[in-house]
Coordinates of C-alpha atoms and ligand atoms in Angstrom, one line a residue:
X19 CA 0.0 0.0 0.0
X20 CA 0.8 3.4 -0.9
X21 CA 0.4 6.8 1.1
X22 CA 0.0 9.9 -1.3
X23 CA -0.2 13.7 1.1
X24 CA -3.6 15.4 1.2
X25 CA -1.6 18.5 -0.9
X26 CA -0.2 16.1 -3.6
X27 CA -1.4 13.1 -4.7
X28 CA 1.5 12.7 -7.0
X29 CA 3.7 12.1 -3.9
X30 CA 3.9 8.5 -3.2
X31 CA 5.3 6.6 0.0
X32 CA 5.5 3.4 1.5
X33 CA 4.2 3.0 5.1
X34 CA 7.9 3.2 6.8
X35 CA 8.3 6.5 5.0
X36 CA 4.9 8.1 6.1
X37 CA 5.4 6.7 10.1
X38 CA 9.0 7.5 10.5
X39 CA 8.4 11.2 8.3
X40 CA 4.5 11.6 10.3
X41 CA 3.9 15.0 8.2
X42 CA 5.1 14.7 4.1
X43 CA 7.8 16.5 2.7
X44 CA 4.7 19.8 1.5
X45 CA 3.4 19.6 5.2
X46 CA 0.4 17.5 3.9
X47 CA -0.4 14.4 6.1
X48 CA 0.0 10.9 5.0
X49 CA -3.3 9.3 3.2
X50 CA -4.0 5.5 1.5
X51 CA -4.0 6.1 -2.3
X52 CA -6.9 4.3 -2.6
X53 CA -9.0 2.9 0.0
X54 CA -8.7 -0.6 0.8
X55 CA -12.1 -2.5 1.5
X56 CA -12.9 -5.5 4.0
X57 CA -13.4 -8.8 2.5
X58 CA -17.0 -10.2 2.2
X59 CA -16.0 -12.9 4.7
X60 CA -15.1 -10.2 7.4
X61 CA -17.8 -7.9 6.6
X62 CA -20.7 -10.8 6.5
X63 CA -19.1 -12.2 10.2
X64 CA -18.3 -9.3 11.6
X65 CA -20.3 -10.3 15.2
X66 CA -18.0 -13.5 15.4
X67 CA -15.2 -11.5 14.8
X68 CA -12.6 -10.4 18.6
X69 CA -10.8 -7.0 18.6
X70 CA -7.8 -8.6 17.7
X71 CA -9.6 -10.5 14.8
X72 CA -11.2 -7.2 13.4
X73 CA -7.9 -5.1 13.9
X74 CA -5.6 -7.2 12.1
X75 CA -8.4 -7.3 8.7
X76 CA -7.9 -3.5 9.3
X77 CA -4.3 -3.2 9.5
X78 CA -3.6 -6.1 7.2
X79 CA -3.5 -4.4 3.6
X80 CA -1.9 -1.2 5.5
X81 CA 0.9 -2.8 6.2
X82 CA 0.9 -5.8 4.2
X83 CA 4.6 -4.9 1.9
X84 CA 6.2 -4.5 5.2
X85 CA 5.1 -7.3 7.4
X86 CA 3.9 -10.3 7.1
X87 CA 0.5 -11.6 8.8
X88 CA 2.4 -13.7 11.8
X89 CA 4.0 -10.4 12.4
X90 CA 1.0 -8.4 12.9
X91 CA -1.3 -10.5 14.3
X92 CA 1.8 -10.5 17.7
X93 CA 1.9 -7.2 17.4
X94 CA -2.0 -6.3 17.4
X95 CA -1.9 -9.1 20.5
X96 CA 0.6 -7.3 22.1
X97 CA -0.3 -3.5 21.8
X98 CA -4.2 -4.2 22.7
X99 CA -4.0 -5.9 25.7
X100 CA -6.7 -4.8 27.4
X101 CA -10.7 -4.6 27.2
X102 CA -12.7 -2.4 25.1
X103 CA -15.9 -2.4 26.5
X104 CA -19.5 -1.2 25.2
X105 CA -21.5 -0.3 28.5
X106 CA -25.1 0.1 28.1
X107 CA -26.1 3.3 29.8
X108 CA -29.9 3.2 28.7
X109 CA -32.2 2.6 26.3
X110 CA -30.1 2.9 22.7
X111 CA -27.4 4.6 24.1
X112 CA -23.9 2.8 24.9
X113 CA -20.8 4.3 26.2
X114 CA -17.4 2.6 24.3
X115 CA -15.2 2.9 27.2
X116 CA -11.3 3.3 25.3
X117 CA -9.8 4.3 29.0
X118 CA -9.1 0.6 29.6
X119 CA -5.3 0.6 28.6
X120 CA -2.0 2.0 30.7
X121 CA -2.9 5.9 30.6
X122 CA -6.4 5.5 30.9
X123 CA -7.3 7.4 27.6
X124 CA -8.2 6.3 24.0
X125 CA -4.5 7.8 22.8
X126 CA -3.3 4.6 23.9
X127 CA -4.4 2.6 20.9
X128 CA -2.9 4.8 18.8
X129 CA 0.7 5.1 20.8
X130 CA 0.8 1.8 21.3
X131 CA 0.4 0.4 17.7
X132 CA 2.9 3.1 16.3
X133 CA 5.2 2.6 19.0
X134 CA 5.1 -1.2 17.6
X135 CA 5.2 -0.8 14.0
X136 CA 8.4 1.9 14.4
X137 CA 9.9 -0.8 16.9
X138 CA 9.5 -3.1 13.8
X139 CA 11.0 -1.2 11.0
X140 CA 14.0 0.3 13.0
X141 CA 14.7 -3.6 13.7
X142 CA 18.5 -4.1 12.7
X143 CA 19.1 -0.9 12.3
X144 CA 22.4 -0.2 13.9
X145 CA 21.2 3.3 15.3
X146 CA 18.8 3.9 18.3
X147 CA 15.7 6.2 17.2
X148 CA 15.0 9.2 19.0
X149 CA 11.3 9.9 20.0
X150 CA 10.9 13.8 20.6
X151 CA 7.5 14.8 21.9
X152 CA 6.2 18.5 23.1
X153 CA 3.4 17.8 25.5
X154 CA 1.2 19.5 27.9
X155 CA -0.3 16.2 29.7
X156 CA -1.8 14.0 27.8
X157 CA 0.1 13.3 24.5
X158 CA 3.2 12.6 26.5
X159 CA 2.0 10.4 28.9
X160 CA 0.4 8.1 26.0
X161 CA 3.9 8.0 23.9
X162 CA 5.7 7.2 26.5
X163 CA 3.9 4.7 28.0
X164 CA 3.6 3.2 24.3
X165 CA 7.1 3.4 24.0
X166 CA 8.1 2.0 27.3
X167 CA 10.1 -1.0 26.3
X168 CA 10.1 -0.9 22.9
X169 CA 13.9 -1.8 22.1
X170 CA 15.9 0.5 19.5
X171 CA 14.0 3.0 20.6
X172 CA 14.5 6.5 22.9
X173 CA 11.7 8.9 24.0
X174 CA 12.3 12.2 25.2
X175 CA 9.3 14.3 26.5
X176 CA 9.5 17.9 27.0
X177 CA 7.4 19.3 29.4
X178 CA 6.3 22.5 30.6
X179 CA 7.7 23.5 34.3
X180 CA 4.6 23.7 36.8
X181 CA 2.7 23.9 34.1
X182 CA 1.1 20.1 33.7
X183 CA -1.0 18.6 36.4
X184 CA 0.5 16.4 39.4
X185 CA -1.3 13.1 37.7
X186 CA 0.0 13.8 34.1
X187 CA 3.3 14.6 35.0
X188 CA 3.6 11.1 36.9
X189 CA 2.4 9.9 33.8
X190 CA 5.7 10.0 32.4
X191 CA 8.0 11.0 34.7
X192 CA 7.9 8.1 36.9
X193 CA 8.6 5.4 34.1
X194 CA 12.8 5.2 33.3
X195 CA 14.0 2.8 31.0
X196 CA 13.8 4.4 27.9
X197 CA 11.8 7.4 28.5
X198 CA 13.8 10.4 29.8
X199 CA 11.2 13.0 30.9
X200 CA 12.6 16.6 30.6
X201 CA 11.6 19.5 32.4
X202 CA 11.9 23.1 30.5
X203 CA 11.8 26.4 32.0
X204 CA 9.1 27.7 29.7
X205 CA 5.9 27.0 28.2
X206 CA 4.2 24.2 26.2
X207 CA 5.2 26.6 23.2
X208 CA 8.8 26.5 23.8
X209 CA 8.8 23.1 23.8
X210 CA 7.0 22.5 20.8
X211 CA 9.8 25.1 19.4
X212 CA 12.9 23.1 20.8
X213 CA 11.5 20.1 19.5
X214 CA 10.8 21.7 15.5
X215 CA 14.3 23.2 16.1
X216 CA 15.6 19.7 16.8
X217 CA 13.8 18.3 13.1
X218 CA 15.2 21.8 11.4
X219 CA 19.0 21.0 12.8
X220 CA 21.5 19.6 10.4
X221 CA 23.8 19.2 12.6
X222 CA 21.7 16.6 14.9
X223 CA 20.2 15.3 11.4
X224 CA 23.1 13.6 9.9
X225 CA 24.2 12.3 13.1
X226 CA 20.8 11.1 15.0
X227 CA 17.6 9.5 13.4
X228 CA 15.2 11.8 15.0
X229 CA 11.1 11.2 15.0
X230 CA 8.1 12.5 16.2
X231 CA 4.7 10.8 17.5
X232 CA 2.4 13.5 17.3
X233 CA -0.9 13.0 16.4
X234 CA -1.0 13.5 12.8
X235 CA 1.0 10.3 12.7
X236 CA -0.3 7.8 10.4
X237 CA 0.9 5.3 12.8
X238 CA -1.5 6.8 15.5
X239 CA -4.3 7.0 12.8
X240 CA -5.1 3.4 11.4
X241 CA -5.2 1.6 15.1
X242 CA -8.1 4.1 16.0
X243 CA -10.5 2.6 13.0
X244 CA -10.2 -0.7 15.4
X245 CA -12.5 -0.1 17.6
X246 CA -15.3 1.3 15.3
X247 CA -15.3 -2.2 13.5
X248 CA -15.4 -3.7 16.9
X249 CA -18.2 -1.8 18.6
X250 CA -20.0 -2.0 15.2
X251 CA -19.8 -5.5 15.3
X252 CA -21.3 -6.2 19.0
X253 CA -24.1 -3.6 18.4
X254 CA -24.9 -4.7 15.2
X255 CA -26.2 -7.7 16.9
X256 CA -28.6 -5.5 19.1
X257 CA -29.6 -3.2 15.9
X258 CA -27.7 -2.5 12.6
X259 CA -28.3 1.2 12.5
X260 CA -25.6 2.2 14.8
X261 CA -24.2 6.5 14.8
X262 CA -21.0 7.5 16.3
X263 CA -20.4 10.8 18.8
X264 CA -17.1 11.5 19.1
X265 CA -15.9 13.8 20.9
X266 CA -13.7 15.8 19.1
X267 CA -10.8 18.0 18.9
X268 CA -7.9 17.5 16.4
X269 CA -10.6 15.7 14.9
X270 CA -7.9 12.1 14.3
X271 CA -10.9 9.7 16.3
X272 CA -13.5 11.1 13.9
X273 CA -11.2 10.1 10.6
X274 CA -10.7 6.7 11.7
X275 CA -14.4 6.5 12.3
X276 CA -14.9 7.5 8.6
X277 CA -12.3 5.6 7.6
X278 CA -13.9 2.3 8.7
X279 CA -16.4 3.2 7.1
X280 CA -14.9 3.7 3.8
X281 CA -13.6 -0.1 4.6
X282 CA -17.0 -1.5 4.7
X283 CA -18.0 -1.4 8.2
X284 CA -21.7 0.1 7.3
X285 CA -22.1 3.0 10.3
X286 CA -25.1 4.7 9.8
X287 CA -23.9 8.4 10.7
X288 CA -21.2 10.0 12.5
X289 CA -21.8 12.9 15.1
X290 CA -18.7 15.8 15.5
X291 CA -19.6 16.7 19.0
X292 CA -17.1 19.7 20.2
X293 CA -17.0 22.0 23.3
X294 CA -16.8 26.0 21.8
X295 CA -14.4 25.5 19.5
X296 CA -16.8 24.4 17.2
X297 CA -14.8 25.5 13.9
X298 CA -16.1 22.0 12.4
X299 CA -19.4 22.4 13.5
X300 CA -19.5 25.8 11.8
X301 CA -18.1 24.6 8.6
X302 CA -20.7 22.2 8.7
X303 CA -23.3 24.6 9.1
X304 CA -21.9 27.1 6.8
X305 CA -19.2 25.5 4.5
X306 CA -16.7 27.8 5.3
X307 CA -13.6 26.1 7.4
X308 CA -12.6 29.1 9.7
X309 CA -9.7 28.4 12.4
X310 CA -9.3 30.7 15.2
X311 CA -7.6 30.8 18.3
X312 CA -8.7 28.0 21.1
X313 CA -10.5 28.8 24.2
X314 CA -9.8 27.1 27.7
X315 CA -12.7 24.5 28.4
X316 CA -13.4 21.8 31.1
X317 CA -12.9 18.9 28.3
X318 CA -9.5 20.9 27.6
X319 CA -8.3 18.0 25.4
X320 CA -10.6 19.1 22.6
X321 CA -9.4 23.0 23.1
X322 CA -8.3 23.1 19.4
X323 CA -8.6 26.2 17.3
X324 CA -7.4 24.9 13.7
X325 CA -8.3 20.8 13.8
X326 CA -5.4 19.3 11.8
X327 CA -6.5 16.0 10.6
X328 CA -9.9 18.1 8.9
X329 CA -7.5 18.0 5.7
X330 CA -7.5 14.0 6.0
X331 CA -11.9 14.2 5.8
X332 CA -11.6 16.7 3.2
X333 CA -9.5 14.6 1.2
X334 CA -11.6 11.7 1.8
X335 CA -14.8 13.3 0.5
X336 CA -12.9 15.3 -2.3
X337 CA -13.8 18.5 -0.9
X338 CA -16.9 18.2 -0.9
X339 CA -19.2 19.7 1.7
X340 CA -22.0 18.1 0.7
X341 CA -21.0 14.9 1.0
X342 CA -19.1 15.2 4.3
X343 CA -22.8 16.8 5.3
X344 CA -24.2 13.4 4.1
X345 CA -22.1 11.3 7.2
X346 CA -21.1 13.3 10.0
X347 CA -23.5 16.0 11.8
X348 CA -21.8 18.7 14.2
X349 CA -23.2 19.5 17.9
X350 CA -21.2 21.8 20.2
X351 CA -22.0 22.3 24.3
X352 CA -20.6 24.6 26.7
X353 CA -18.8 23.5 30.0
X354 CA -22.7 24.1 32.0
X355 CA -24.4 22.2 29.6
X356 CA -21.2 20.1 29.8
X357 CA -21.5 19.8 33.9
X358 CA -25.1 19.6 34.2
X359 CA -25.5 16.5 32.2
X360 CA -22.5 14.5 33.8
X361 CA -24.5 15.6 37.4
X362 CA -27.7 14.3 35.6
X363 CA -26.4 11.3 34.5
X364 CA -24.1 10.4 37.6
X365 CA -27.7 11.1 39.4
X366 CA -30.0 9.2 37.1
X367 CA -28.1 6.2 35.8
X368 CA -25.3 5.8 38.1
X369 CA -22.6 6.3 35.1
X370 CA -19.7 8.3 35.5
X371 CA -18.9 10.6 32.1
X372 CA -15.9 12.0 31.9
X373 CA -16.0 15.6 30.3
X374 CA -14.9 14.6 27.2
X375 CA -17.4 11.8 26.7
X376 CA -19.8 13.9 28.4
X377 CA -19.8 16.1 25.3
X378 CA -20.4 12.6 22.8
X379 CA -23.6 11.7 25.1
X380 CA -24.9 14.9 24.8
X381 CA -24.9 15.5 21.1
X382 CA -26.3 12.2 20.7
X383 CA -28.7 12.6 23.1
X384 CA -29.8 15.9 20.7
X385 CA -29.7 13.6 17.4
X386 CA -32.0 10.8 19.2
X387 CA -34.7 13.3 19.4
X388 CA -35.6 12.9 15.6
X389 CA -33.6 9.5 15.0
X390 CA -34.1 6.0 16.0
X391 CA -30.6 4.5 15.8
X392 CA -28.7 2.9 18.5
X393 CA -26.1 5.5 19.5
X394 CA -22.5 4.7 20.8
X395 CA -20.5 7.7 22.3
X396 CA -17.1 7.0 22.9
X397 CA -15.6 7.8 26.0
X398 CA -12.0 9.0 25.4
X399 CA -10.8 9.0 28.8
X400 CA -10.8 7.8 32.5
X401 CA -13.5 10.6 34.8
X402 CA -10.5 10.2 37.6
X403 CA -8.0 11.8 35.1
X404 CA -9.8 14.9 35.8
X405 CA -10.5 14.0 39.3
X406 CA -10.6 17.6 40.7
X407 CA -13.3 19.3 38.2
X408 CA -15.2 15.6 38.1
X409 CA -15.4 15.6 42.4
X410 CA -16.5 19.2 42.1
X411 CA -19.5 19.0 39.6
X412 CA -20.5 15.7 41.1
X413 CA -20.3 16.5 44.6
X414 CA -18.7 13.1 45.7
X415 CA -15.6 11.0 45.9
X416 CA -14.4 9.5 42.8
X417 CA -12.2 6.4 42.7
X418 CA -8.9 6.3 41.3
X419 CA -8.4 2.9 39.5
X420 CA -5.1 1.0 40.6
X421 CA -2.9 1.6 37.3
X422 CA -3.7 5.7 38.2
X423 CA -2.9 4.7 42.1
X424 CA 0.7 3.2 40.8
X425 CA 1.4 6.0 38.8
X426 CA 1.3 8.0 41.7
X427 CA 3.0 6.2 44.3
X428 CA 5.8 6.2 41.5
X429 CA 9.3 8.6 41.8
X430 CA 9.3 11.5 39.6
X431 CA 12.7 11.8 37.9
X432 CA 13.1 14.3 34.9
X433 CA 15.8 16.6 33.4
X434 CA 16.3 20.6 34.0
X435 CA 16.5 22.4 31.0
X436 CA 16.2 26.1 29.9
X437 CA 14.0 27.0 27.4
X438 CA 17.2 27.6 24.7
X439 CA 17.6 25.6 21.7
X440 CA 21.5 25.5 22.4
X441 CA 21.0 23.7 25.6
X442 CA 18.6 21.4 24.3
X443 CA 21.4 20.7 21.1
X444 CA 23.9 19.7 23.7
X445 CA 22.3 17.3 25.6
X446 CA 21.1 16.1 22.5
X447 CA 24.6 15.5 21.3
X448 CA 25.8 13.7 23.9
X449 CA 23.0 11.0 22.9
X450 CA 24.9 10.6 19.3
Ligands
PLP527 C1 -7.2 13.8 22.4 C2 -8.4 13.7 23.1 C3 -9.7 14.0 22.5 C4 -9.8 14.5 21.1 O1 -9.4 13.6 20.1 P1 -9.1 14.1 18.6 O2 -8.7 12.8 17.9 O3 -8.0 15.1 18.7 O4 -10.3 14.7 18.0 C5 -10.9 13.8 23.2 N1 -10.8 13.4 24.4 C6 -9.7 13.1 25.1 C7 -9.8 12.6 26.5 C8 -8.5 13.3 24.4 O5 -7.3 13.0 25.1

């Protein structure tokens, strides 16, 4: 298979190009030339079929000229090693909980797959690779703990000073090994410049293979279409006219929705639920896609002003706004409406949202009104992640599930830095 960038279709790579690149050569990200489609067998079994069944027919003609089928199928054993539930919380409505693996939060499928597949093709390879990730919480916790292990391979997370909260920073500060956690004096935006700096650097270039794993990464992408197939496939049994709400921000979970789609898997309808910055919402009102600056929300994972993987939909619908209209419907709540329905639901059904999946519950809650499908929201996250906000709107105790426990209980070790690219160049020059 063959990955063409959404700016040029002309510009072919294999899949080892596109994960260890993450954004092509014109800034474009990293798309199948043409879609691949399930097989009949899959698509007419698909409620016999386990997660790990269902992701390796995914993955399989992704990856096929780079690994063979033994190969994959270990590797999709190995990187989802935990449940995926579908909880019902009422009549037609089921939670997907995707806060089952290490970090409690849905970027784990995709972290841990790429963390695989790049473990895989840097195999032999006589040089370590060297992970560089900008985070403020959540990103870096999930790379890390994907990475954690992985041989030939070194992560460096760059951090914000005081600026990331106590559970996050645990998150992967506390591991060793191969993940060296690194403490700037600055903000989330010097990191992100020390680690472009890094990729811009000649110097480190010809003498260190240096990646990234940030979410644009096709890597991250594929392993998120998974669990559509899969919850598609137990609630199919119930009723076959299934919709997705996805809580959205850089708008990566949505594509992979569509994306299994595209496959085969035959989801109904898709719903783009956002907090206020609803730029997709809009341009689905209005057509017009209008990035603007992000404001600060409860579900503050999804604070994203310009949603970079809305080039990946538009290339999958050609541009079309009326046919991206056709499959995915936009919703947007603000933090009361956000509050109020995790207190009513906590209240009335005993279920815990978090205030990300909160936002994916409402919105189909809204779509329900004049539709009969069965609706699956997906919960992208853990409620104790955000235990301070989720205590406070609930007024009670909430509690912290042992893997969260152990990450606390864990020693923090990181590295001092200054905010100056020359001190980040140095130490990483004594890693050549
Ligand atoms: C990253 C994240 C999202 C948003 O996912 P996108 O793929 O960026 O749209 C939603 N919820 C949580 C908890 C997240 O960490």
């Amino acid at each position: 298979m063959k990955f063409c960038s959404t700016n040029n279709t002309n510009i072919e790579v294999g899949l080892k190009e596109a994960v260890l690149k993450g954004l092509a050569d014109d800034n474009g990200l990293y798309m199948p030339v043409t879609m691949p489609r399930l097989s009949n067998d899959i698509l007419g079994n698909l409620p016999q079929l386990s997660f790990h069944d269902l992701a390796f027919a995914i993955a399989q003609p992704f990856v096929n000229d780079d690994m063979s089928d033994v190969i994959l199928r270990n590797l999709v054993e190995e990187a989802f090693n935990f449940e995926v539930p579908l909880v019902q919380v009422e009549d037609s409505i089921y939670s997907l909980e995707l806060f089952h693996g290490p970090t409690l939060a849905f970027k784990d499928f995709g972290a841990r797959f790429m963390a695989r597949i790049l473990g895989y093709f840097t195999k032999g390879l006589d040089k370590e690779i060297h992970v560089l990730v900008a985070t403020s919480g959540d990103t870096g916790s999930a790379v890390a703990n994907g990475f954690l292990d992985v041989p030939g391979i070194k992560v460096h997370v760059l951090y914000p000073s005081g600026l990331v909260s106590t559970i996050q920073e645990k998150q992967f500060t506390t591991l060793g090994k191969n993940i060296t956690a690194i403490e700037v004096a600055g903000t989330f935006d010097d990191c992100q410049r020390l680690v472009k700096q890094a990729f811009l650097d000649s110097d480190l270039r010809n003498n260190l293979i240096l990646t990234s794993a940030n979410s644009i990464n096709l890597g991250r992408l594929i392993p998120q279409s998974f669990y559509y197939a899969f919850a598609y496939a137990q609630a199919s049994k119930i009723n076959p006219d299934v919709v997705f709400s996805v809580p959205s921000g850089n708008f990566g979970n949505l594509t992979a929705g569509l994306i299994a789609k595209a496959m085969g898997i035959p989801i109904h309808h898709f719903l783009a639920a956002t907090n206020v910055n609803d730029i997709v919402p809009s341009y689905l009102d209005t057509a017009r896609f209008e990035p603007r600056d992000s404001v600060a929300t409860i579900s503050n994972a999804m604070d994203v002003g310009n949603p970079s993987n809305f080039v990946r939909i538009q290339h999958l619908y050609n541009n079309s706004h009326a046919a991206i209209s056709n499959d995915i419907t936009g919703y947007r709540y603000t933090d009361a409406a956000v509050k109020q329905v995790m207190k009513d639901v906590y209240a009335s059904k005993g279920y815990l949202l978090d205030p990300h999946g909160a936002i994916g519950y409402l919105a189909l809650k809204e779509y329900q009104k004049k539709n009969s499908s069965l609706g699956i929201f997906l919960e992208t996250a853990h409620p104790a992640k955000f235990l301070d906000t989720v205590e406070e709107i609930i007024g009670a105790k909430v509690e912290i599930p042992q893997k969260l426990q152990k990450f606390i209980a864990g020693e923090t070790k990181s590295i001092p830095l200054s905010n100056s690219f020359n001190d980040f160049k140095k130490y990483l020059e004594r890693l050549v």
